[in-house]
Each structure stands twice: as C-alpha cells, then as structure tokens.
XYZ file of N, CA and C in Angstrom:
660
model
N -17.309 95.226 30.374
C -15.841 95.410 31.036
C -15.724 94.426 32.419
N -16.604 94.664 32.762
C -16.833 93.927 34.245
C -16.874 92.186 34.056
N -17.446 91.870 32.953
C -17.041 90.422 32.568
C -15.788 90.084 31.959
N -14.883 91.271 31.312
C -13.661 90.906 31.180
C -13.066 90.900 32.304
N -13.316 91.772 33.428
C -12.264 91.510 34.614
C -12.627 90.412 35.330
N -13.586 90.064 35.418
C -14.068 89.073 36.175
C -13.504 87.336 35.385
N -13.338 87.539 34.152
C -12.614 86.509 33.307
C -11.034 86.555 33.193
N -10.701 87.585 33.907
C -8.883 88.034 34.047
C -8.640 88.191 32.409
N -9.422 89.017 31.688
C -8.652 89.086 30.375
C -8.009 90.577 30.401
N -7.446 90.490 28.988
C -6.704 91.589 28.685
C -7.841 92.713 28.275
N -7.733 93.971 28.344
C -8.468 94.616 27.820
C -8.033 96.389 27.466
N -8.374 96.487 26.332
C -7.655 97.737 25.746
C -8.620 99.211 25.515
N -7.708 99.925 25.833
C -8.797 101.484 25.665
C -10.414 101.728 26.233
N -10.354 101.135 27.482
C -11.792 101.295 27.768
C -11.736 102.597 28.688
N -13.040 103.337 28.090
C -13.149 104.585 28.148
C -14.305 104.426 29.610
N -13.523 105.644 30.303
C -14.415 106.155 31.404
C -14.633 107.249 31.846
N -15.500 107.606 32.665
C -15.745 108.980 33.315
C -15.944 109.195 34.409
N -15.320 109.979 35.152
C -15.548 110.160 36.804
C -15.509 111.713 36.800
N -15.613 112.232 38.171
C -15.660 113.500 38.393
C -14.313 113.772 38.999
N -13.910 114.865 38.522
C -12.632 115.522 39.017
C -12.805 115.904 40.566
N -11.591 116.686 41.132
C -11.681 117.358 42.230
C -12.105 118.471 42.298
N -12.390 119.075 41.302
C -13.238 120.483 41.545
C -14.546 119.947 40.752
N -14.868 118.858 40.791
C -16.147 118.803 40.318
C -16.730 118.445 38.889
N -15.695 118.599 37.923
C -16.019 118.649 36.500
C -15.924 117.271 36.208
N -16.411 116.675 35.059
C -16.200 115.506 34.537
C -14.727 115.152 33.940
N -13.950 114.152 34.267
C -12.922 113.873 33.661
C -12.982 112.481 32.770
N -12.354 112.395 31.713
C -12.145 111.330 30.605
C -11.178 110.794 30.809
N -10.773 109.012 31.194
C -9.617 108.212 31.095
C -9.781 107.586 30.117
N -9.085 106.868 29.436
C -8.761 105.654 28.639
C -7.803 104.730 29.156
N -8.351 103.276 29.693
C -7.657 102.726 30.161
C -7.358 101.221 30.002
N -5.967 100.753 29.682
C -5.877 99.557 29.293
C -4.798 98.571 30.413
N -5.689 97.393 30.295
C -4.712 96.552 31.341
C -4.470 95.253 30.959
N -3.696 94.632 31.676
C -3.241 92.724 31.652
C -3.700 92.528 33.034
N -3.749 91.228 33.186
C -3.980 90.558 34.296
C -2.442 90.171 34.827
N -2.447 89.998 36.139
C -1.167 89.348 36.959
C -1.377 88.242 37.561
N -0.518 86.989 37.310
C -0.859 85.804 37.950
C 0.445 85.726 38.631
N 0.612 84.749 39.703
C 1.781 84.471 40.375
C 2.503 82.988 39.933
N 3.364 82.499 40.434
C 4.033 81.081 39.931
C 3.227 80.141 39.780
N 2.241 80.355 40.816
C 1.088 78.912 40.623
C 0.084 79.265 39.744
N 0.081 80.059 38.806
C -1.151 80.721 38.212
C -2.354 81.251 38.925
N -1.965 81.547 40.059
C -3.095 82.617 40.507
C -3.238 83.743 40.609
N -4.651 84.400 40.003
C -4.661 85.586 39.575
C -4.379 86.395 40.964
N -3.776 87.846 40.784
C -3.568 88.304 42.000
C -3.830 90.117 41.517
N -4.221 90.192 40.311
C -4.749 91.695 40.348
C -4.215 92.000 38.528
N -4.436 93.445 38.339
C -4.218 93.939 37.123
C -2.979 95.055 37.132
N -2.382 95.444 36.129
C -1.547 96.254 35.624
C -2.013 96.718 34.502
N -1.608 98.173 34.509
C -2.086 98.893 33.000
C -1.705 100.260 33.190
N -2.296 101.083 32.050
C -2.013 102.304 32.103
C -3.351 103.118 31.763
N -3.410 103.986 32.427
C -4.412 105.133 31.928
C -4.141 106.691 31.417
N -4.707 106.730 30.618
C -4.618 108.223 29.748
C -5.842 109.316 29.950
N -5.378 110.380 29.962
C -6.393 111.366 29.969
C -6.558 111.727 28.733
N -8.379 111.640 28.608
C -8.578 112.073 27.240
C -9.629 113.000 27.272
N -9.840 113.711 28.385
C -10.787 114.602 28.396
C -10.965 115.772 27.651
N -9.820 116.359 27.106
C -9.855 116.968 26.001
C -10.324 117.014 24.775
N -9.924 115.566 24.412
C -10.351 114.963 22.890
C -11.854 114.950 23.286
N -12.167 114.153 24.252
C -13.754 113.964 24.776
C -14.458 115.661 24.317
N -14.066 116.391 25.006
C -14.824 118.115 24.685
C -14.413 118.363 23.265
N -13.578 117.867 22.586
C -13.442 118.662 21.275
C -14.424 117.458 20.552
N -14.516 115.972 20.595
C -15.457 115.434 20.062
C -17.146 116.113 20.289
N -17.014 116.216 21.447
C -18.566 117.190 21.987
C -18.925 118.089 20.953
N -17.699 119.179 21.174
C -17.899 120.508 20.094
C -18.340 120.169 18.710
N -17.374 118.964 18.095
C -17.520 118.775 16.783
C -19.162 118.850 16.781
N -19.703 117.444 17.430
C -21.099 117.239 17.507
C -22.082 118.360 17.660
N -21.750 119.418 18.412
C -22.915 120.364 18.690
C -22.497 121.322 17.442
N -21.683 121.365 16.891
C -21.514 122.396 15.660
C -22.134 121.566 14.501
N -22.131 120.232 14.576
C -22.697 119.694 13.323
C -24.259 119.249 13.419
N -24.517 119.403 14.727
C -26.371 119.178 14.865
C -26.943 120.302 15.488
N -26.263 121.339 16.007
C -26.963 122.412 16.224
C -26.610 123.830 15.816
N -27.658 124.485 15.991
C -27.490 125.904 15.148
C -26.580 126.927 16.315
N -25.755 127.444 15.731
C -24.119 127.918 16.509
C -24.971 129.464 17.276
N -25.864 129.728 16.245
C -26.316 131.088 17.309
C -27.610 131.029 18.243
N -28.528 130.183 17.946
C -29.542 129.857 18.536
C -29.223 128.601 19.800
N -28.123 127.704 19.537
C -28.489 126.508 19.932
C -29.691 125.346 20.057
N -30.166 125.868 18.987
C -31.349 124.585 18.666
C -30.973 124.067 17.681
N -31.728 122.786 17.711
C -31.338 121.861 16.466
C -31.466 122.282 15.242
N -30.124 122.012 14.263
C -30.167 122.618 13.055
C -31.042 121.477 11.903
N -30.748 122.102 10.797
C -31.540 121.438 9.575
C -31.115 120.096 9.707
N -29.935 119.608 9.421
C -29.613 117.990 9.631
C -30.303 117.117 10.900
N -30.386 118.022 12.159
C -31.067 117.275 13.262
C -32.474 117.091 13.275
N -32.777 118.109 12.877
C -34.306 118.413 12.629
C -34.900 117.167 11.926
N -34.248 117.040 10.612
C -34.311 115.800 9.921
C -34.367 114.629 10.503
N -33.431 114.260 11.334
C -33.540 113.253 12.178
C -34.712 113.166 12.947
N -34.784 114.031 13.472
C -35.919 114.173 14.816
C -37.371 113.904 14.204
N -37.529 114.578 13.033
C -38.950 114.239 12.636
C -38.960 112.758 12.190
N -37.901 112.441 11.456
C -38.157 110.967 11.140
C -38.433 109.874 12.245
N -37.689 110.211 13.700
C -37.811 109.496 14.681
C -39.116 109.993 15.315
N -39.689 110.987 15.314
C -41.141 111.214 15.564
C -42.049 110.752 14.707
N -41.869 110.414 13.413
C -43.027 109.866 12.632
C -43.010 108.569 12.634
N -41.705 107.762 12.988
C -41.704 106.517 13.307
C -42.272 105.948 14.366
N -42.134 106.965 16.036
C -43.046 106.712 16.773
C -44.586 106.635 16.837
N -44.950 107.711 15.672
C -46.423 108.188 15.696
C -46.936 107.097 15.090
N -46.209 106.460 14.096
C -46.752 105.219 12.946
C -46.810 104.197 14.406
N -45.986 103.772 15.172
C -45.829 102.540 15.823
C -46.923 102.775 16.891
N -47.267 104.052 17.291
C -48.547 103.995 18.324
C -49.953 104.255 17.744
N -49.810 104.551 16.336
C -50.890 104.812 15.754
C -51.489 106.018 16.388
N -50.570 107.145 16.661
C -51.097 108.251 17.144
C -50.864 109.304 16.353
N -50.938 110.776 16.516
C -50.909 111.697 15.776
C -49.583 112.695 16.183
N -49.370 113.478 15.481
C -48.356 114.700 15.293
C -48.376 116.032 14.653
N -47.554 116.615 14.951
C -47.732 118.271 14.260
C -46.667 118.563 13.936
N -46.257 119.273 12.685
C -45.224 119.907 12.094
C -45.734 121.395 12.040
N -44.824 122.385 12.593
C -45.396 123.711 12.296
C -44.336 124.443 11.868
N -44.687 125.104 10.759
C -43.473 125.651 10.030
C -43.565 127.525 10.230
N -42.578 128.002 10.979
C -42.430 129.510 11.544
C -41.803 130.533 10.591
N -42.255 131.579 10.008
C -41.434 132.117 9.317
C -41.564 133.661 9.940
N -40.406 134.421 10.576
C -40.453 135.833 11.179
C -40.836 136.757 9.824
N -42.194 137.579 10.005
C -42.564 138.374 9.168
C -41.611 139.779 9.257
N -40.985 140.278 8.436
C -40.250 141.792 8.395
C -39.074 141.790 8.798
N -38.462 140.211 9.120
C -37.264 140.390 9.997
C -35.895 140.982 8.832
N -35.744 141.119 7.938
C -35.150 141.746 7.092
C -35.060 143.189 7.373
N -36.230 144.021 7.802
C -36.469 145.463 8.200
C -35.659 145.519 9.169
N -35.927 144.516 10.302
C -34.811 144.640 11.594
C -33.562 144.694 11.332
N -32.888 143.763 10.293
C -31.262 143.829 10.023
C -31.033 144.838 9.297
N -31.815 145.675 8.479
C -31.330 146.533 7.909
C -31.417 148.014 8.344
N -32.602 148.150 9.699
C -32.599 149.184 10.224
C -31.818 149.131 11.804
N -31.649 148.112 12.197
C -30.647 147.785 13.300
C -29.187 147.428 13.267
N -29.182 146.598 12.193
C -27.915 145.979 11.975
C -28.026 144.584 12.073
N -27.192 143.753 12.117
C -27.071 142.460 11.630
C -26.804 141.580 13.361
N -26.113 142.700 14.252
C -26.052 142.073 15.732
C -27.209 142.215 16.464
N -27.868 143.133 15.929
C -29.485 143.449 16.318
C -30.254 142.167 15.828
N -30.102 141.858 14.750
C -30.825 140.797 14.193
C -30.640 139.336 14.863
N -29.163 139.291 15.235
C -29.080 137.814 15.884
C -29.530 137.853 17.272
N -29.439 138.731 17.762
C -30.067 138.910 19.423
C -31.672 138.746 19.390
N -32.392 139.144 18.100
C -33.273 139.098 17.874
C -33.899 137.445 17.622
N -32.999 136.967 16.812
C -33.544 135.392 16.659
C -33.018 134.498 17.879
N -32.142 134.839 18.622
C -31.934 134.186 19.969
C -32.923 134.553 21.003
N -33.730 135.476 21.145
C -35.146 135.609 21.758
C -35.712 135.106 21.152
N -36.376 135.207 19.978
C -37.399 134.244 19.458
C -37.169 132.698 19.723
N -35.853 132.280 19.396
C -35.667 131.129 20.124
C -35.904 130.640 21.554
N -35.837 131.501 22.243
C -36.137 131.385 23.667
C -37.704 131.294 23.759
N -38.253 132.265 23.173
C -39.998 132.064 23.267
C -40.557 131.027 22.878
N -39.871 130.438 21.557
C -40.457 129.174 20.857
C -40.382 128.277 21.891
N -39.202 128.009 22.748
C -38.715 126.678 23.495
C -39.991 127.062 24.804
N -40.270 128.367 25.151
C -41.356 128.442 26.335
C -42.646 127.878 25.927
N -42.763 127.932 24.493
C -44.257 127.620 24.458
C -44.414 126.245 23.927
N -43.995 125.454 23.847
C -43.999 123.832 23.976
C -43.202 123.081 24.892
N -43.889 121.954 24.911
C -43.392 121.057 26.012
C -42.015 120.576 25.653
N -41.427 119.752 26.897
C -40.059 119.349 27.125
C -39.526 118.329 25.873
N -40.473 117.694 25.861
C -40.502 116.646 24.680
C -40.699 117.044 23.196
N -40.999 117.821 22.907
C -41.307 118.513 21.519
C -39.905 119.111 21.086
N -39.918 119.300 20.013
C -38.560 119.822 19.244
C -38.939 121.207 18.860
N -37.793 122.112 19.024
C -37.998 123.483 18.261
C -36.707 123.787 17.760
N -36.764 123.904 16.195
C -35.629 123.727 15.526
C -35.559 124.823 14.547
N -34.019 125.493 14.332
C -33.976 126.585 13.333
C -33.384 125.912 11.876
N -34.388 126.394 10.814
C -33.622 125.923 9.603
C -32.714 126.737 8.742
N -32.323 127.926 9.442
C -31.705 128.982 8.940
C -32.309 130.250 8.708
N -31.544 131.312 8.663
C -32.259 132.356 8.432
C -33.423 133.150 9.495
N -34.530 133.252 9.252
C -35.541 133.520 10.109
C -36.961 132.494 9.967
N -36.332 131.195 9.819
C -37.080 129.982 9.584
C -37.084 129.089 10.754
N -38.089 128.817 11.039
C -37.990 127.900 12.672
C -39.259 126.955 12.248
N -38.868 125.540 13.034
C -39.821 124.521 13.124
C -40.059 123.768 14.438
N -41.260 123.064 14.655
C -41.431 123.094 15.975
C -42.249 121.758 15.618
N -41.793 120.489 16.172
C -42.350 119.112 15.831
C -42.983 118.876 17.382
N -44.480 118.509 17.363
C -45.279 118.142 18.242
C -45.876 116.903 18.373
N -45.380 116.029 19.349
C -45.584 114.667 19.239
C -46.771 114.257 20.375
N -47.055 113.304 19.999
C -48.528 112.589 20.838
C -49.682 113.880 21.203
N -50.229 114.413 19.829
C -51.180 115.331 20.478
C -52.245 114.544 19.538
N -53.597 115.357 20.415
C -54.933 114.240 20.453
C -55.640 114.753 19.021
N -55.408 116.026 18.450
C -56.091 116.532 17.104
C -55.334 117.819 16.819
N -56.016 118.338 15.641
C -55.518 119.478 15.294
C -55.845 120.901 16.225
N -56.958 120.763 17.233
C -56.791 121.879 18.173
C -55.562 121.838 18.838
N -55.029 120.871 19.017
C -53.853 120.992 20.186
C -52.650 121.810 19.306
N -52.574 121.381 18.053
C -51.470 122.015 17.265
C -52.077 123.710 17.149
N -53.137 123.955 16.863
C -53.556 125.599 16.791
C -53.539 126.131 18.002
N -53.655 125.759 19.294
C -53.460 125.892 20.387
C -51.722 126.396 20.749
N -51.145 125.704 20.295
C -49.773 126.043 20.220
C -49.330 127.119 19.120
N -49.741 127.227 18.141
C -49.788 128.222 17.116
C -50.097 129.310 17.325
N -50.947 129.436 18.295
C -51.712 131.108 18.787
C -50.965 131.415 19.834
N -50.311 130.459 20.643
C -49.616 130.555 21.928
C -48.313 131.316 21.312
N -47.887 130.877 20.351
C -46.407 131.284 19.607
C -46.429 132.417 18.961
N -47.717 132.551 18.240
C -47.960 134.144 17.573
C -48.342 135.029 18.606
N -48.863 134.916 19.957
C -48.938 135.920 20.900
C -47.582 136.158 21.491
N -46.908 135.112 21.766
C -45.885 135.295 22.455
C -44.693 136.366 21.425
N -44.453 136.109 20.045
C -43.946 136.735 19.398
C -44.223 138.126 19.128
N -45.530 138.496 19.498
C -46.086 140.007 19.509
C -45.721 140.687 20.406
N -45.205 139.939 21.571
C -44.796 140.824 23.010
C -43.437 141.639 22.605
N -43.187 142.892 22.647
C -41.983 143.628 22.714
C -41.147 142.837 23.242
N -39.813 142.830 22.615
C -38.609 142.600 23.082
C -37.708 143.664 23.141
N -36.730 144.115 24.003
C -36.117 145.111 24.129
C -34.747 144.805 23.263
N -34.423 145.192 21.954
C -33.098 144.843 21.348
C -32.124 146.268 21.069
N -31.211 146.110 21.493
C -30.227 147.023 21.105
C -31.109 148.438 21.449
N -31.769 148.696 22.630
C -32.053 149.667 23.192
C -33.815 149.931 22.037
N -33.812 148.998 21.242
C -35.143 149.344 20.414
C -36.145 148.334 20.819
N -37.404 148.449 20.383
C -38.607 147.931 20.059
C -39.425 147.299 19.046
N -38.544 146.263 18.537
C -38.838 145.766 17.121
C -40.226 145.330 17.179
N -40.978 145.478 16.173
C -42.269 144.777 16.436
C -42.062 143.526 15.274
N -42.605 142.269 16.051
C -42.448 140.935 15.617
C -43.447 140.102 15.511
N -43.902 139.555 14.709
C -44.861 138.402 14.403
C -44.519 137.591 13.468
N -45.397 136.567 13.044
C -45.050 135.282 12.435
C -46.002 134.518 11.450
N -45.819 134.035 10.339
C -46.420 133.627 9.610
C -46.042 132.038 9.654
N -47.306 131.359 10.365
C -47.072 129.799 10.750
C -47.928 128.847 9.705
N -47.285 128.062 9.279
C -48.448 126.741 8.724
C -47.720 125.571 9.501
N -49.252 124.620 9.573
C -49.593 123.475 10.206
C -49.959 122.267 9.219
N -48.865 121.296 9.610
C -49.480 120.248 8.986
C -49.311 119.047 9.861
N -50.258 118.123 9.856
C -50.328 117.160 10.681
C -50.454 115.535 10.002
N -49.868 114.839 11.020
C -49.609 113.410 10.593
C -50.849 112.206 11.485
N -51.300 111.612 10.923
C -51.116 111.106 9.600
C -52.216 111.751 8.267
N -52.693 112.867 8.520
C -53.723 113.349 7.515
C -53.234 113.725 6.718
N -52.124 114.724 6.827
C -51.151 115.500 5.745
C -50.149 114.750 5.233
N -50.048 113.686 5.335
C -48.861 112.756 4.715
C -48.476 111.817 6.023
N -47.596 110.813 5.372
C -46.509 109.937 6.273
C -45.235 110.182 6.112
N -44.660 110.938 5.765
C -43.145 111.231 5.573
C -42.899 112.482 5.607
N -41.548 112.881 5.959
C -41.355 114.524 6.345
C -41.434 115.243 5.251
N -40.996 115.029 3.936
C -41.104 115.567 2.707
C -42.655 116.065 2.502
N -43.891 115.226 2.705
C -45.011 115.634 2.584
C -45.422 116.738 3.823
N -45.005 116.434 4.929
C -45.405 117.278 6.020
C -44.504 118.641 5.828
N -43.504 118.600 5.306
C -42.715 120.026 5.110
C -43.252 120.886 3.923
N -43.774 120.393 3.334
C -44.413 120.725 2.028
C -45.968 121.493 2.225
N -46.423 120.747 2.877
C -47.866 120.963 3.568
C -47.540 122.523 4.511
N -46.711 122.300 5.435
C -46.630 123.711 6.195
C -45.937 124.796 5.258
N -45.194 124.556 4.879
C -44.765 125.533 3.704
C -45.673 126.470 2.757
N -46.691 125.507 2.460
C -47.694 126.132 1.628
C -48.656 126.780 2.355
N -49.087 126.326 3.484
C -49.905 127.045 4.339
C -49.502 128.073 5.241
N -48.109 128.381 5.119
C -47.357 129.199 5.675
C -47.568 130.504 4.910
N -47.090 130.186 3.822
C -47.196 131.091 2.632
C -48.651 131.564 2.292
N -49.677 130.904 2.517
C -51.254 131.302 2.519
C -51.622 131.947 3.566
N -50.921 131.819 4.626
C -51.017 132.792 5.776
C -50.499 134.184 5.786
N -49.217 134.176 5.059
C -48.630 135.425 4.737
C -49.283 136.242 3.810
N -49.919 135.591 2.664
C -50.766 136.341 1.751
C -51.588 137.014 2.479
N -52.429 136.302 3.077
C -53.853 136.819 3.725
C -53.411 137.935 4.620
N -52.270 137.876 5.388
C -51.768 138.906 6.360
C -51.460 140.427 5.394
C-alpha cells in the first residue's frame, strides 16, 4: 500500500485497523485516487472510507466457530488435524521428537446421568482449563468431541517427557472440582504416541494413542 501511495496510484478497498476513541479496534476499508494540479503535480489523495468493523467481527466469529470448540474454546477436530500436520512438519524438518496424548474421561456418562447435561458441560470446561495448565503455551490442547481430548507436545527430548505430562494430567484430573454443588470423581485413560518412533503421519499416531488408551482403560 505504501508503494502504491508513493507511486501515486489508484487503490481500492485497502483494509486497515485502528483503535477507536473507546480503545476498541475499528476496521475501515479505504479507496482513493490521486489528485494532480494543472501542471500535473501531485497534490494529494481523495477517496472514501467505509467502516467494516461489524463485518470483520462476523468473519472472526465464523472462523472461531469453524475451528474452535464452542463449549471449551479449545481447538476442535478440524483445527487439531491442521495443528498436528504442522507439528509433524516441524519435527521432520528439525529431526526432532514430538508426542501425541489421547485423553478419554472415565465415567463421564455417569456425571451426565446423575447431575444432568449442564453439570457435564461445566465439568468439560473445567477439564479443558486443567489440561491447558498442564502443558506449555507452545503445546496444543484440543477437544475431539464428547469427553475426548488430545494434546500435542512439540520439541520433547524423549518418552519420559510425554510420560511426565501424562502423569501431571492424571493427577490434575483426580483433584476434586465443585460442579453444581457436587464433587464428581474424575480420572482419565491416556494413550501416548511418539514421533518418529510410532509413525510419521497423523493417522498412525492417532491409531497408536487410541490403542494404548484402550489398553490403559482395560487395565483399570
């Protein structure tokens, strides 16, 4: 855009964001054309600006609903698959290691049945917050649906790092949480898969975590 201005060119629908008087971001779409005097000298621009703040907010909300779980705010299945593909590409490029954790909440149906779906939703939101506190900001916590969660751990040194996080998650979920005046007992079955040892693509890692999670559940 700056190059267009310096070249005194016409521009159309340039979108820019500025802070409004109340401190909230405002978006504008600007179009302009150069003005020249009788000697052909550039004297400035004239144009119009349209406030497109509401459109930008609507676009952001559409993107949020497309890629994030509405209940917990975590990345949904669609965004999770994009994140794991990106993490795998980084891991291959760096010749590094990463881990995928598949987390299934045990006896969640019992909470729904005994306390109701509203209480179940509150419990899922609390679980999401606890999972996020167990990992680094660079890691990804996602919800696949129902009571199934996933965690992507990037740049780990080895299996022990993934095991430490899994133990941290298990311990965190065992702590009581007040939901609708009750203290439902919560624990999780967790499956772990490592890249590159357990596979070099998302489907292989997910299959390994799923199998190991069910073996964990059967042992319990």
